[in-house]
Coordinates of C-alpha atoms in Angstrom, one line a residue:
Chain A
M22 CA 146.7 101.2 85.2
T23 CA 144.0 103.8 85.1
L24 CA 140.4 102.8 84.7
I25 CA 137.1 104.6 85.1
I26 CA 135.2 102.3 87.4
N27 CA 131.5 103.0 88.2
G28 CA 132.1 106.6 87.0
E29 CA 135.2 107.3 89.1
T30 CA 138.8 107.3 87.9
A31 CA 140.7 104.6 89.7
E32 CA 144.4 103.6 89.8
V33 CA 144.5 99.8 90.0
D34 CA 147.2 97.2 89.8
P35 CA 147.5 96.0 86.2
V36 CA 144.8 93.4 85.3
S37 CA 144.3 91.9 81.9
T38 CA 140.7 90.6 82.0
V39 CA 137.3 91.4 83.6
A40 CA 137.6 88.4 85.8
E41 CA 140.9 89.7 87.2
L42 CA 139.4 93.1 87.8
L43 CA 136.5 91.6 89.8
D44 CA 139.1 89.6 91.8
Y45 CA 141.1 92.7 92.4
F46 CA 138.1 94.4 94.0
R47 CA 137.1 91.2 95.7
V48 CA 133.7 91.3 93.9
S49 CA 132.0 87.9 93.7
H50 CA 131.4 86.8 90.1
Q51 CA 128.0 85.6 91.1
A52 CA 125.0 87.8 90.2
V53 CA 127.0 90.7 88.9
A54 CA 126.8 92.3 85.5
V55 CA 129.7 94.2 83.8
M56 CA 129.8 96.8 81.1
A57 CA 132.9 97.8 79.4
N58 CA 132.8 101.1 77.4
G59 CA 129.1 100.8 77.1
E60 CA 129.0 97.2 76.0
I61 CA 127.7 94.4 78.2
V62 CA 130.2 91.7 78.9
G63 CA 128.6 88.3 79.1
R64 CA 129.3 86.2 82.1
D65 CA 131.0 83.5 80.0
Q66 CA 133.4 86.2 78.7
F67 CA 134.6 87.5 82.1
K68 CA 137.8 85.4 81.8
A69 CA 138.5 86.3 78.2
F70 CA 137.4 89.9 77.9
A71 CA 140.4 92.2 77.8
V72 CA 140.6 95.3 80.1
K73 CA 142.8 98.1 78.7
D74 CA 144.1 101.3 80.2
G75 CA 141.5 104.0 80.1
D76 CA 138.5 101.7 79.8
A77 CA 135.2 102.7 81.5
I78 CA 133.9 99.8 83.4
E79 CA 130.6 99.5 85.2
I80 CA 130.2 96.7 87.8
I81 CA 126.5 96.2 88.6
R82 CA 124.7 94.1 91.2
F83 CA 121.2 93.6 92.6
V84 CA 120.0 95.8 95.5
G85 CA 116.7 96.2 97.3
G86 CA 114.1 97.9 95.2
G87 CA 110.4 97.9 94.5
Chain B
M24 CA 96.3 77.2 108.5
G25 CA 93.2 78.6 106.9
A26 CA 95.1 81.1 104.8
D27 CA 97.2 78.4 103.3
T28 CA 94.2 76.3 102.4
A29 CA 92.8 79.3 100.6
Y30 CA 96.0 79.7 98.6
A31 CA 95.9 76.1 97.7
E32 CA 92.4 76.6 96.2
M33 CA 93.3 79.8 94.2
P34 CA 94.2 79.0 90.6
Q35 CA 97.8 79.5 89.7
L36 CA 98.6 82.9 88.2
K37 CA 100.5 82.6 85.0
I38 CA 102.7 85.4 83.7
G39 CA 104.5 84.3 80.5
S40 CA 106.0 80.9 81.3
Y41 CA 106.1 81.7 85.0
S42 CA 103.4 80.5 87.4
F43 CA 102.6 81.7 91.0
S44 CA 100.4 80.4 93.8
S45 CA 100.7 83.6 95.7
R46 CA 99.1 86.8 94.3
L47 CA 101.1 89.1 96.5
F48 CA 104.3 90.3 94.9
V49 CA 106.7 92.1 97.3
G50 CA 109.5 94.7 96.8
T51 CA 112.8 94.6 98.6
G52 CA 113.5 98.3 99.1
K53 CA 113.5 100.4 102.3
Y54 CA 113.7 97.6 105.0
A55 CA 115.5 98.4 108.2
N56 CA 117.8 95.5 107.5
L57 CA 118.0 92.3 105.5
E58 CA 116.9 90.1 108.4
V59 CA 113.6 92.0 108.8
M60 CA 113.2 91.8 105.0
R61 CA 113.7 88.1 104.9
E62 CA 111.2 87.5 107.7
A63 CA 108.6 89.8 106.0
L64 CA 109.0 88.0 102.7
E65 CA 108.5 84.7 104.4
A66 CA 105.4 86.0 106.3
S67 CA 104.0 87.4 103.0
G68 CA 104.0 84.0 101.3
T69 CA 105.2 85.8 98.2
E70 CA 106.8 83.9 95.3
L71 CA 107.9 86.9 93.3
V72 CA 110.1 89.7 94.6
T73 CA 111.4 92.8 92.9
V74 CA 115.0 94.0 93.0
A75 CA 116.9 97.0 91.5
L76 CA 120.3 97.1 89.7
R77 CA 122.9 99.5 91.0
R78 CA 126.7 99.9 91.0
V79 CA 128.7 97.7 93.3
N80 CA 130.1 99.7 96.3
L81 CA 133.8 99.1 95.6
K82 CA 134.7 100.4 99.1
N83 CA 132.7 97.5 100.6
P84 CA 132.4 94.8 97.9
G85 CA 131.8 92.0 100.3
E86 CA 128.7 93.4 101.9
P87 CA 125.8 91.0 102.1
T88 CA 123.8 90.8 98.9
I89 CA 120.1 91.1 98.6
L90 CA 119.8 87.8 96.8
D91 CA 121.2 86.0 99.8
A92 CA 118.3 87.3 101.9
I93 CA 115.5 86.3 99.5
P94 CA 113.8 83.1 100.6
P95 CA 114.4 80.1 98.4
G96 CA 111.5 79.4 96.1
C97 CA 111.0 83.1 95.3
T98 CA 111.5 84.2 91.7
V99 CA 113.5 87.5 91.3
L100 CA 112.0 90.3 89.2
P101 CA 114.5 92.9 88.4
N102 CA 113.2 96.4 87.8
T103 CA 114.4 99.3 85.7
A104 CA 113.7 101.9 88.4
G105 CA 115.5 105.2 87.9
C106 CA 115.3 105.0 84.1
Y107 CA 113.8 108.1 82.3
T108 CA 114.1 106.9 78.7
A109 CA 113.2 103.7 76.8
E110 CA 116.9 103.3 75.9
E111 CA 118.1 103.5 79.5
A112 CA 115.4 101.0 80.6
M113 CA 116.4 98.6 77.8
Q114 CA 120.0 98.8 78.8
V115 CA 119.2 98.0 82.4
A116 CA 117.0 95.1 81.2
H117 CA 120.0 93.8 79.2
L118 CA 122.2 94.1 82.3
A119 CA 119.7 92.1 84.4
R120 CA 119.7 89.4 81.8
A121 CA 123.5 89.4 81.7
A122 CA 123.5 88.8 85.5
N123 CA 121.8 85.5 84.7
I124 CA 118.5 86.1 86.5
G125 CA 116.1 85.0 83.8
T126 CA 113.9 86.8 81.3
L127 CA 111.5 88.6 83.7
I128 CA 111.7 92.4 83.8
K129 CA 109.6 94.9 85.6
L130 CA 109.8 97.8 83.1
E131 CA 109.6 101.3 84.5
V132 CA 110.2 104.3 82.3
I133 CA 109.5 107.4 84.4
G134 CA 108.4 110.8 83.0
D135 CA 108.2 112.9 86.1
Q136 CA 110.7 112.8 88.9
S137 CA 108.5 114.0 91.8
L138 CA 105.5 111.9 91.0
L139 CA 107.6 108.9 89.6
W140 CA 104.8 108.9 87.0
P141 CA 105.3 106.5 84.1
D142 CA 106.2 108.0 80.7
P143 CA 103.6 106.3 78.4
V144 CA 105.5 107.0 75.2
G145 CA 108.8 105.6 76.4
T146 CA 107.1 102.8 78.2
L147 CA 105.3 101.6 75.1
K148 CA 108.5 101.8 73.0
A149 CA 110.6 99.8 75.5
T150 CA 107.8 97.2 76.0
E151 CA 107.7 96.6 72.2
Q152 CA 111.4 96.2 71.9
L153 CA 112.0 94.1 75.0
A154 CA 109.1 91.8 74.2
R155 CA 110.6 91.3 70.7
E156 CA 113.9 90.3 72.4
G157 CA 112.2 87.6 74.4
F158 CA 111.9 89.3 77.8
T159 CA 108.8 88.6 79.9
V160 CA 107.8 92.2 80.3
M161 CA 105.7 93.2 83.4
V162 CA 105.1 96.8 82.7
Y163 CA 104.5 99.6 85.2
T164 CA 102.0 102.0 83.7
T165 CA 99.5 104.8 84.3
P166 CA 96.0 103.5 85.1
D167 CA 94.9 104.0 81.5
P168 CA 92.6 101.5 79.9
V169 CA 93.6 102.5 76.3
L170 CA 97.4 102.5 77.0
A171 CA 96.9 99.1 78.7
K172 CA 95.6 97.7 75.5
H173 CA 98.5 99.1 73.5
L174 CA 101.0 97.6 76.0
E175 CA 99.3 94.2 75.7
E176 CA 99.4 94.4 71.9
A177 CA 103.1 95.4 72.2
G178 CA 103.8 92.2 74.0
A179 CA 103.6 92.9 77.7
Q180 CA 102.9 89.8 79.7
A181 CA 101.5 91.7 82.7
I182 CA 100.0 95.2 83.0
M183 CA 100.9 96.9 86.2
P184 CA 98.8 100.1 86.7
L185 CA 99.7 102.3 89.6
G186 CA 97.2 102.8 92.4
S187 CA 98.7 106.2 93.3
P188 CA 102.3 107.5 93.3
I189 CA 105.0 105.1 94.3
G190 CA 105.6 105.0 98.1
S191 CA 102.7 107.5 98.7
G192 CA 100.4 105.2 100.6
Q193 CA 97.4 106.8 99.1
G194 CA 95.9 103.5 98.0
V195 CA 94.0 103.0 94.8
L196 CA 92.7 106.5 93.9
D197 CA 90.4 105.5 91.1
V198 CA 89.5 101.9 91.5
R199 CA 87.2 102.1 88.4
Q200 CA 90.3 102.4 86.2
I201 CA 91.5 99.0 87.5
E202 CA 88.1 97.5 86.7
R203 CA 88.2 99.0 83.2
I204 CA 91.7 97.7 82.5
R205 CA 90.8 94.3 83.8
A206 CA 87.8 94.3 81.4
R207 CA 90.0 95.2 78.4
V208 CA 93.2 93.1 78.5
R209 CA 93.7 89.3 78.7
V210 CA 97.1 89.3 80.4
P211 CA 97.3 89.6 84.2
V212 CA 96.7 93.0 85.8
V213 CA 98.9 93.7 88.8
V214 CA 98.2 96.8 90.8
D215 CA 101.6 98.3 91.6
A216 CA 102.5 101.3 93.7
G217 CA 100.8 103.5 96.2
L218 CA 99.1 100.8 98.3
G219 CA 99.2 101.8 102.0
S220 CA 97.2 99.2 103.9
P221 CA 95.7 95.7 103.7
A222 CA 92.3 97.4 102.8
D223 CA 93.9 98.9 99.7
A224 CA 95.3 95.6 98.6
A225 CA 91.9 93.9 99.1
M226 CA 90.2 96.7 97.2
A227 CA 92.5 96.3 94.3
M228 CA 91.9 92.6 94.2
E229 CA 88.1 93.1 94.4
A230 CA 88.4 95.5 91.5
G231 CA 89.8 92.6 89.4
A232 CA 93.5 92.8 89.9
D233 CA 95.1 89.4 89.5
A234 CA 97.8 90.3 92.0
V235 CA 99.3 93.3 93.8
L236 CA 102.8 94.5 94.3
V237 CA 103.6 96.0 97.7
N238 CA 106.9 97.4 98.9
T239 CA 106.8 100.5 101.1
A240 CA 103.6 99.6 102.9
I241 CA 105.3 96.5 104.3
A242 CA 108.9 97.7 104.6
Q243 CA 108.0 101.0 106.4
A244 CA 105.2 99.6 108.6
K245 CA 105.9 99.8 112.3
N246 CA 105.9 95.9 112.2
P247 CA 106.9 94.9 108.7
V248 CA 106.5 91.1 109.4
L249 CA 103.0 91.5 110.8
M250 CA 102.0 93.8 107.9
A251 CA 103.3 91.3 105.4
R252 CA 101.1 88.7 107.0
A253 CA 98.1 91.1 106.9
M254 CA 98.7 91.9 103.3
R255 CA 98.8 88.2 102.5
E256 CA 95.4 87.7 104.0
A257 CA 94.0 90.8 102.5
V258 CA 95.0 89.7 99.0
I259 CA 93.3 86.3 99.6
A260 CA 90.2 88.0 101.0
G261 CA 90.0 90.4 98.0
Y262 CA 90.4 87.6 95.5
W263 CA 87.6 85.5 97.0
G264 CA 85.5 88.6 97.6
R265 CA 85.5 89.2 93.8
E266 CA 84.9 85.5 93.0
A267 CA 82.0 85.5 95.4
G268 CA 80.3 88.4 93.7
R269 CA 79.5 91.4 95.8
I270 CA 76.0 92.9 96.1
P271 CA 75.2 96.1 94.1
R272 CA 75.4 99.4 95.9
R273 CA 72.0 101.1 96.6
D274 CA 71.2 104.6 97.7
D275 CA 68.6 103.6 100.3
A276 CA 68.5 100.9 103.0
Q277 CA 67.1 97.5 102.4
P278 CA 65.9 95.9 105.7
S279 CA 67.7 92.6 106.6
S280 CA 64.9 91.6 109.0
P281 CA 61.3 90.8 107.8
V282 CA 59.0 93.7 107.4
E283 CA 55.9 91.5 108.0
G284 CA 54.9 90.2 111.4
M285 CA 56.3 93.1 113.5
P286 CA 54.9 92.6 117.1
H287 CA 52.8 95.4 118.5
V288 CA 55.3 97.1 120.8
R289 CA 54.3 100.7 120.2
A290 CA 53.3 102.5 123.4

């Protein structure tokens, strides 16, 4: 399926939920935030929130900053 | 250790429902590596550290995360660095909350890219909205006594005036503005940005800051761990210096030794 992930078009194996997408990229579910098409996906929705072809997904984490 | 005794005697600093023994807040950007950062944070004695939110690097998703290198016992303060509108900053604040990090947010709405100068209009707007949503807003602002009052009225839990442009190391360019802000708001005042040396941190505390936030001055020092320790002691010195009450400045000298009873030593 084709997704726009962090602003870049990406071909990924089909996934059905945000949780599966994080697993596909081997991103820890701890301390990440996810937006799907501009909407924030709550942590308790990762396993339920459906990912569809063409969705724009942002996967955000904490980095060093002042 | 003497410094630890002094910390024990300083009253806790309360920001919203949070409470801190250390009055040195530290940023986590620009360290050579995470190990140096961890050591510096420990040496600083800080209990509040800032972080930023950015996209995960999907080419290296397993790289060590900043949170793993922050000493236990530190509260994490996410910032909205890089935001140029109230709307962007609010969205980043919502993302931080979604990442389950608590209600603290260091609000930055920037209006000038080369100065990283806060945009007062967007800053006030975002403060009002985020405070209404239940965030504990620590707001980065210009050193403006009138704006500070507006931000407090809008619900900010800490006012964070800049000393000089972020990362510039110019220190507190107009220390009177810190005194004026301190005299006009009830919430804690945290001097944020531009501090270059322990002297700058002490000066900010003497001017009435309740705490200071330091990043570049520690992270980019030749010896960040030693600088972290020096900043810690400077903040304590500045705090007690203010409490002790300094002497007024005079134009002319006032002799420290008695004028009377001078022996006849003239030739």
